[in-house]
Short mmCIF file of C-alpha atoms in Angstrom, two decimals:
data_model
loop_
_atom_site.label_atom_id
_atom_site.label_comp_id
_atom_site.label_asym_id
_atom_site.label_seq_id
_atom_site.Cartn_x
_atom_site.Cartn_y
_atom_site.Cartn_z
CA UNK A 4 0.00 0.00 0.00
CA UNK A 5 2.78 2.41 0.95
CA UNK A 6 4.64 1.46 -2.21
CA UNK A 7 1.60 2.33 -4.34
CA UNK A 8 1.22 5.64 -2.53
CA UNK A 9 4.89 6.38 -3.09
CA UNK A 10 4.58 5.49 -6.76
CA UNK A 11 1.54 7.74 -7.19
CA UNK A 12 3.27 10.60 -5.37
CA UNK A 13 6.32 10.22 -7.58
CA UNK A 14 4.10 10.24 -10.69
CA UNK A 15 2.34 13.38 -9.49
CA UNK A 16 5.69 15.01 -8.73
CA UNK A 17 7.01 14.03 -12.17
CA UNK A 18 3.94 15.49 -13.88
CA UNK A 19 4.27 18.65 -11.82
CA UNK A 20 7.89 19.07 -12.89
CA UNK A 21 6.96 18.53 -16.54
CA UNK A 22 3.73 20.51 -16.64
CA UNK A 23 4.65 22.20 -19.91
CA UNK A 24 5.22 18.86 -21.64
CA UNK A 25 1.94 17.46 -20.28
CA UNK A 26 0.04 20.52 -21.46
CA UNK A 27 1.71 20.24 -24.86
CA UNK A 28 0.73 16.57 -25.12
CA UNK A 29 -2.88 17.53 -24.38
CA UNK A 30 -2.62 20.30 -26.97
CA UNK A 31 -1.30 17.87 -29.60
CA UNK A 32 -4.07 15.40 -28.79
CA UNK A 33 -6.71 18.12 -29.05
CA UNK A 34 -5.27 19.23 -32.40
CA UNK A 35 -5.36 15.69 -33.79
CA UNK A 36 -8.96 15.28 -32.60
CA UNK A 37 -9.90 18.61 -34.18
CA UNK A 38 -8.21 17.54 -37.42
CA UNK A 39 -10.11 14.27 -37.46
CA UNK A 40 -13.36 16.05 -36.59
CA UNK A 41 -12.92 18.37 -39.58
CA UNK A 42 -12.18 15.47 -41.91
CA UNK A 43 -15.28 13.61 -40.67
CA UNK A 44 -17.57 16.62 -41.16
CA UNK A 45 -16.18 17.49 -44.61
CA UNK A 46 -16.48 13.88 -45.73
CA UNK A 47 -20.06 13.50 -44.51
CA UNK A 48 -21.17 16.82 -46.04
CA UNK A 49 -19.32 16.87 -49.36
CA UNK A 50 -19.16 13.19 -50.32
CA UNK A 51 -22.88 12.95 -51.31
CA UNK A 52 -22.51 16.01 -53.56
CA UNK A 53 -19.42 14.55 -55.19
CA UNK A 54 -21.18 11.24 -55.81
CA UNK A 55 -24.20 13.01 -57.30
CA UNK A 56 -21.99 15.09 -59.59
CA UNK A 57 -20.09 12.00 -60.76
CA UNK A 58 -23.32 10.20 -61.66
CA UNK A 59 -24.63 13.28 -63.47
CA UNK A 60 -21.45 13.59 -65.56
CA UNK A 61 -21.50 9.90 -66.47
CA UNK A 62 -25.10 10.22 -67.66
CA UNK A 63 -24.27 13.28 -69.75
CA UNK A 64 -21.30 11.54 -71.31
CA UNK A 65 -23.33 8.41 -72.10
CA UNK A 66 -26.13 10.50 -73.65
CA UNK A 67 -23.63 12.50 -75.71
CA UNK A 68 -22.09 9.31 -77.12
CA UNK A 69 -25.53 7.92 -77.93
CA UNK A 70 -26.48 11.09 -79.80
CA UNK A 71 -23.15 11.14 -81.64
CA UNK A 72 -22.57 7.51 -82.59
CA UNK A 73 -19.87 8.42 -85.11
CA UNK A 74 -17.64 9.75 -82.34
CA UNK A 75 -15.24 7.21 -80.82
CA UNK A 76 -15.18 7.09 -77.01
CA UNK A 77 -11.37 7.17 -77.00
CA UNK A 78 -11.28 10.39 -79.02
CA UNK A 79 -13.74 12.01 -76.64
CA UNK A 80 -11.62 10.93 -73.65
CA UNK A 81 -8.49 12.44 -75.18
CA UNK A 82 -10.30 15.68 -75.99
CA UNK A 83 -11.71 15.99 -72.48
CA UNK A 84 -8.32 15.31 -70.89
CA UNK A 85 -6.74 18.05 -72.98
CA UNK A 86 -9.54 20.51 -72.16
CA UNK A 87 -9.34 19.80 -68.43
CA UNK A 88 -5.56 20.09 -68.46
CA UNK A 89 -5.79 23.50 -70.16
CA UNK A 90 -8.51 24.57 -67.73
CA UNK A 91 -6.15 23.88 -64.83
CA UNK A 92 -3.85 26.52 -66.33
CA UNK A 93 -6.68 29.03 -66.59
CA UNK A 94 -7.26 28.54 -70.33
CA UNK A 95 -10.78 27.69 -71.45
CA UNK A 96 -12.10 26.60 -74.87
CA UNK A 97 -15.56 28.07 -74.32
CA UNK A 98 -16.70 30.76 -76.74
CA UNK A 99 -17.62 33.20 -73.97
CA UNK A 100 -14.04 33.23 -72.58
CA UNK A 101 -12.16 34.12 -75.76
CA UNK A 102 -11.71 37.78 -74.77
CA UNK A 103 -10.26 37.12 -71.30
CA UNK A 104 -6.49 37.02 -70.89
CA UNK A 105 -4.80 35.59 -67.82
CA UNK A 106 -1.41 37.22 -68.21
CA UNK A 107 -2.03 40.86 -69.01
CA UNK A 108 -0.46 43.36 -66.57
CA UNK A 109 -3.41 43.65 -64.17
CA UNK A 110 -3.89 39.88 -63.99
CA UNK A 111 -0.14 39.37 -63.55
CA UNK A 112 -0.12 41.95 -60.75
CA UNK A 113 -2.96 40.08 -59.06
CA UNK A 114 -1.07 36.80 -59.49
CA UNK A 115 2.13 38.29 -58.00
CA UNK A 116 0.19 39.54 -54.97
CA UNK A 117 -1.38 36.12 -54.38
CA UNK A 118 2.05 34.48 -54.62
CA UNK A 119 3.82 36.86 -52.24
CA UNK A 120 1.03 36.72 -49.66
CA UNK A 121 0.93 32.89 -49.99
CA UNK A 122 -2.77 33.05 -50.87
CA UNK A 123 -2.27 31.20 -54.15
CA UNK A 124 -5.73 30.73 -55.65
CA UNK A 125 -4.40 28.33 -58.28
CA UNK A 126 -6.76 29.61 -60.99
CA UNK A 127 -3.75 30.86 -62.99
CA UNK A 128 -0.37 29.17 -62.98
CA UNK A 129 2.78 29.63 -65.11
CA UNK A 130 2.66 27.74 -68.40
CA UNK A 131 6.29 27.89 -69.54
CA UNK A 132 9.37 26.42 -67.92
CA UNK A 133 10.88 29.88 -67.66
CA UNK A 134 7.79 31.17 -65.85
CA UNK A 135 7.90 28.27 -63.39
CA UNK A 136 11.61 28.82 -62.68
CA UNK A 137 11.11 32.57 -62.22
CA UNK A 138 8.12 31.92 -59.94
CA UNK A 139 10.28 29.83 -57.59
CA UNK A 140 13.08 32.42 -57.46
CA UNK A 141 10.58 35.29 -57.15
CA UNK A 142 8.77 33.55 -54.28
CA UNK A 143 11.99 32.57 -52.51
CA UNK A 144 12.99 36.22 -52.25
CA UNK A 145 9.55 37.82 -52.22
CA UNK A 146 7.81 35.86 -49.45
CA UNK A 147 10.39 36.73 -46.73
CA UNK A 148 10.44 40.28 -48.13
CA UNK A 149 6.65 40.46 -47.79
CA UNK A 150 6.77 39.08 -44.23
CA UNK A 151 9.38 41.68 -43.28
CA UNK A 152 7.37 44.49 -44.87
CA UNK A 153 4.07 43.45 -43.27
CA UNK A 154 5.69 42.93 -39.87
CA UNK A 155 7.25 46.40 -39.94
CA UNK A 156 4.01 47.95 -41.16
CA UNK A 157 1.87 46.21 -38.53
CA UNK A 158 4.31 47.23 -35.79
CA UNK A 159 3.93 50.89 -36.74
CA UNK A 160 0.16 50.69 -37.07
CA UNK A 161 -0.13 48.98 -33.68
CA UNK A 162 1.35 52.01 -31.95
CA UNK A 163 -1.38 54.35 -33.21
CA UNK A 164 -4.30 51.91 -33.39
CA UNK A 165 -3.92 49.78 -30.26
CA UNK A 166 -1.23 50.77 -27.78
CA UNK A 167 -1.75 54.54 -27.57
CA UNK A 168 -5.58 54.40 -27.34
CA UNK A 169 -5.40 51.76 -24.58
CA UNK A 170 -2.76 53.73 -22.69
CA UNK A 171 -4.73 56.98 -23.07
CA UNK A 172 -7.98 55.51 -21.73
CA UNK A 173 -6.11 53.73 -18.94
CA UNK A 174 -4.37 56.90 -17.72
CA UNK A 175 -7.21 59.32 -18.51
CA UNK A 176 -10.12 57.54 -16.85
CA UNK A 177 -8.28 55.08 -14.64
CA UNK A 178 -9.87 51.90 -15.95
CA UNK A 179 -8.04 48.60 -15.66
CA UNK A 180 -5.53 48.18 -18.47
CA UNK A 181 -6.53 44.57 -19.10
CA UNK A 182 -10.23 45.47 -19.33
CA UNK A 183 -9.53 48.39 -21.66
CA UNK A 184 -7.32 46.21 -23.87
CA UNK A 185 -10.00 43.49 -24.08
CA UNK A 186 -12.80 45.91 -24.99
CA UNK A 187 -10.54 47.66 -27.49
CA UNK A 188 -9.61 44.35 -29.14
CA UNK A 189 -13.27 43.34 -29.46
CA UNK A 190 -14.29 46.71 -30.93
CA UNK A 191 -11.35 46.67 -33.33
CA UNK A 192 -12.28 43.14 -34.41
CA UNK A 193 -15.87 44.20 -35.10
CA UNK A 194 -14.67 47.23 -37.06
CA UNK A 195 -12.28 45.20 -39.23
CA UNK A 196 -14.94 42.53 -39.78
CA UNK A 197 -17.37 45.16 -41.02
CA UNK A 198 -14.89 47.05 -43.20
CA UNK A 199 -13.07 44.11 -44.76
CA UNK A 200 -15.59 41.26 -44.69
CA UNK A 201 -19.22 42.39 -44.60
CA UNK A 202 -19.04 45.55 -46.74
CA UNK A 203 -16.73 43.99 -49.41
CA UNK A 204 -18.97 40.90 -49.48
CA UNK A 205 -21.96 43.12 -50.28
CA UNK A 206 -19.94 44.81 -53.04
CA UNK A 207 -18.76 41.52 -54.53
CA UNK A 208 -22.27 40.08 -54.50
CA UNK A 209 -23.35 43.02 -56.68
CA UNK A 210 -20.35 43.04 -59.02
CA UNK A 211 -20.11 39.26 -59.51
CA UNK A 212 -23.28 37.98 -61.17
CA UNK A 213 -22.92 34.37 -59.99
CA UNK A 214 -22.10 35.14 -56.35
CA UNK A 215 -24.55 35.51 -53.50
CA UNK A 216 -23.70 37.14 -50.17
CA UNK A 217 -22.56 33.90 -48.53
CA UNK A 218 -20.24 33.07 -51.42
CA UNK A 219 -18.87 36.63 -51.35
CA UNK A 220 -18.09 36.59 -47.64
CA UNK A 221 -16.64 33.10 -48.13
CA UNK A 222 -14.25 34.54 -50.73
CA UNK A 223 -13.26 37.39 -48.39
CA UNK A 224 -12.50 35.00 -45.54
CA UNK A 225 -10.61 32.49 -47.72
CA UNK A 226 -8.56 35.33 -49.22
CA UNK A 227 -7.67 37.34 -46.10
CA UNK A 228 -6.87 34.20 -44.15
CA UNK A 229 -4.43 33.30 -47.02
CA UNK A 230 -6.11 29.90 -47.49
CA UNK A 231 -6.80 30.67 -51.15
CA UNK A 232 -8.77 27.67 -52.35
CA UNK A 233 -9.37 29.23 -55.76
CA UNK A 234 -12.96 28.10 -56.23
CA UNK A 235 -14.10 31.75 -56.25
CA UNK A 236 -11.92 34.32 -58.00
CA UNK A 237 -13.32 37.78 -58.86
CA UNK A 238 -13.03 39.35 -62.27
CA UNK A 239 -13.00 36.08 -64.22
CA UNK A 240 -16.38 36.38 -65.93
CA UNK A 241 -16.77 37.38 -69.55
CA UNK A 242 -17.43 41.04 -70.41
CA UNK A 243 -16.36 42.28 -66.96
CA UNK A 244 -16.58 46.07 -66.99
CA UNK A 245 -13.30 47.86 -66.20
CA UNK A 246 -11.64 44.51 -65.67
CA UNK A 247 -8.08 45.90 -65.42
CA UNK A 248 -9.09 48.49 -62.82
CA UNK A 249 -11.14 45.86 -61.02
CA UNK A 250 -8.13 43.52 -60.76
CA UNK A 251 -5.90 46.31 -59.42
CA UNK A 252 -8.57 47.22 -56.86
CA UNK A 253 -8.83 43.61 -55.69
CA UNK A 254 -5.03 43.47 -55.34
CA UNK A 255 -5.10 46.59 -53.14
CA UNK A 256 -7.97 45.09 -51.14
CA UNK A 257 -5.99 41.92 -50.48
CA UNK A 258 -2.88 43.76 -49.29
CA UNK A 259 -4.73 46.28 -47.09
CA UNK A 260 -7.13 43.65 -45.76
CA UNK A 261 -4.31 41.28 -44.88
CA UNK A 262 -2.55 44.07 -42.98
CA UNK A 263 -5.76 44.88 -41.09
CA UNK A 264 -6.27 41.22 -40.15
CA UNK A 265 -2.69 41.01 -38.89
CA UNK A 266 -3.25 44.12 -36.76
CA UNK A 267 -6.31 42.51 -35.16
CA UNK A 268 -4.47 39.25 -34.52
CA UNK A 269 -1.53 41.10 -32.98
CA UNK A 270 -3.91 43.12 -30.80
CA UNK A 271 -5.49 39.95 -29.44
CA UNK A 272 -2.06 38.33 -28.96
CA UNK A 273 -1.03 41.22 -26.69
CA UNK A 274 -3.87 40.53 -24.25
CA UNK A 275 -2.46 39.48 -20.90
CA UNK A 276 -4.83 36.55 -20.42
CA UNK A 277 -3.93 35.16 -23.82
CA UNK A 278 -0.23 35.52 -23.08
CA UNK A 279 -0.66 33.60 -19.84
CA UNK A 280 -2.62 30.90 -21.66
CA UNK A 281 0.08 30.50 -24.31
CA UNK A 282 2.88 30.25 -21.75
CA UNK A 283 1.54 27.00 -20.30
CA UNK A 284 2.40 25.23 -23.58
CA UNK A 285 5.91 26.67 -23.93
CA UNK A 286 9.12 25.22 -22.57
CA UNK A 287 10.69 27.10 -19.70
CA UNK A 288 14.38 27.90 -19.77
CA UNK A 289 16.40 26.01 -17.22
CA UNK A 290 18.92 27.72 -14.92
CA UNK A 291 21.89 26.39 -16.85
CA UNK A 292 20.68 28.10 -20.03
CA UNK A 293 20.02 31.35 -18.16
CA UNK A 294 23.48 31.28 -16.58
CA UNK A 295 25.07 30.57 -19.96
CA UNK A 296 23.17 33.50 -21.46
CA UNK A 297 24.47 35.72 -18.67
CA UNK A 298 28.05 34.57 -19.31
CA UNK A 299 27.60 35.17 -23.01
CA UNK A 300 26.37 38.70 -22.30
CA UNK A 301 29.37 39.39 -20.05
CA UNK A 302 31.74 38.37 -22.82
CA UNK A 303 30.21 40.75 -25.34
CA UNK A 304 32.23 43.87 -26.24
CA UNK A 305 29.25 46.16 -25.65
CA UNK A 306 27.35 46.69 -22.35
CA UNK A 307 24.78 44.05 -21.50
CA UNK A 308 21.16 44.62 -20.65
CA UNK A 309 21.89 44.64 -16.93
CA UNK A 310 24.20 47.64 -17.33
CA UNK A 311 21.27 49.80 -18.39
CA UNK A 312 19.00 48.80 -15.50
CA UNK A 313 18.48 51.66 -12.99
CA UNK A 314 20.24 51.17 -9.68
CA UNK A 315 18.15 51.56 -6.55
CA UNK A 316 19.18 53.52 -3.48
CA UNK A 317 19.75 50.36 -1.49
CA UNK A 318 22.15 49.08 -4.13
CA UNK A 319 23.97 52.42 -4.16
CA UNK A 320 24.43 52.24 -0.40
CA UNK A 321 25.97 48.81 -0.73
CA UNK A 322 28.67 50.17 -3.03
CA UNK A 323 29.44 53.28 -0.92
CA UNK A 324 32.60 53.18 1.28
CA UNK A 325 32.11 52.85 5.00
CA UNK A 326 32.52 56.06 7.02
CA UNK A 327 33.33 55.83 10.75
CA UNK A 328 33.24 59.51 11.52
CA UNK A 329 31.01 62.41 10.69
CA UNK A 330 32.95 62.98 7.50
CA UNK A 331 34.63 60.51 5.21
CA UNK A 332 38.31 60.69 4.43
CA UNK A 333 39.13 62.27 1.07
CA UNK A 334 42.24 61.19 -0.78
CA UNK A 335 43.79 63.43 -3.41
CA UNK A 336 46.79 63.10 -5.65
CA UNK A 337 48.29 66.42 -4.50
CA UNK A 338 50.22 67.16 -1.30
CA UNK A 339 48.43 66.90 1.99
CA UNK A 340 47.54 70.21 3.61
CA UNK A 341 48.72 70.32 7.14
#
């Protein structure tokens, strides 16, 4: 009995010492369960539609072959494979798409923006070997460049949009900083949702003839979250009015909207409660690493962080020389006055 109690106490002590690892294991398990839950829901919802579409296409193909008996099934298969392969590159053989180009300047600008922001709709891809090679080199340099640019931009916007308003309300009216930051984050989230999701969705539902409001807001979310599935891409219909200007406007919307979303995410990440919640999953530095960091700082040629820390009065007293009399002795380099 005592052995079992000792074993349980040792297990509890071991778990207490490795709390971060235990929390991380629970986090990994929850993520895997969430991943499986999503796969189960998508499969149960979308599989019947896929099966229905497959049966419909088979019936259409069978009816087409019956109506055109002179056409060999193998020739039709080859033609359909070629058409579908070209469609994957954004080239269609339909008569109503003959006036739409995928690689004019406005479309290329839109493609470059989707590549650098890692949205990647996939509706238009490079056709030539040179274009594919340039796309890899362009992305290799451009994606870190974009991350650096957006990080610097968001950092500057955060000062004026989040930190200064929270500090002003906290010092002006004396409210709790955490409460002010939480209310500010919620209001900012509602504002960004209205300006970059709801209002653009209403505009897209009017400009795109085949989109309803749900499909429009779905496009906004998929785009600004950089998921970029590519099933809905604006400006791809025939006879689109001011198509070049429309493409440039969508490119500006993606860049500005992505910056706004990053500002909201950074605002929520600065909440104290969220910081405390994230810390329980992170590894804590051990003393050996901290001591090594201190030694590394002492060996640096420039002053360390501790040199710039203000010294308190108690610490100043510790470094002052001891005085036994009412006045301390003063030593000078010159001759002693007698």
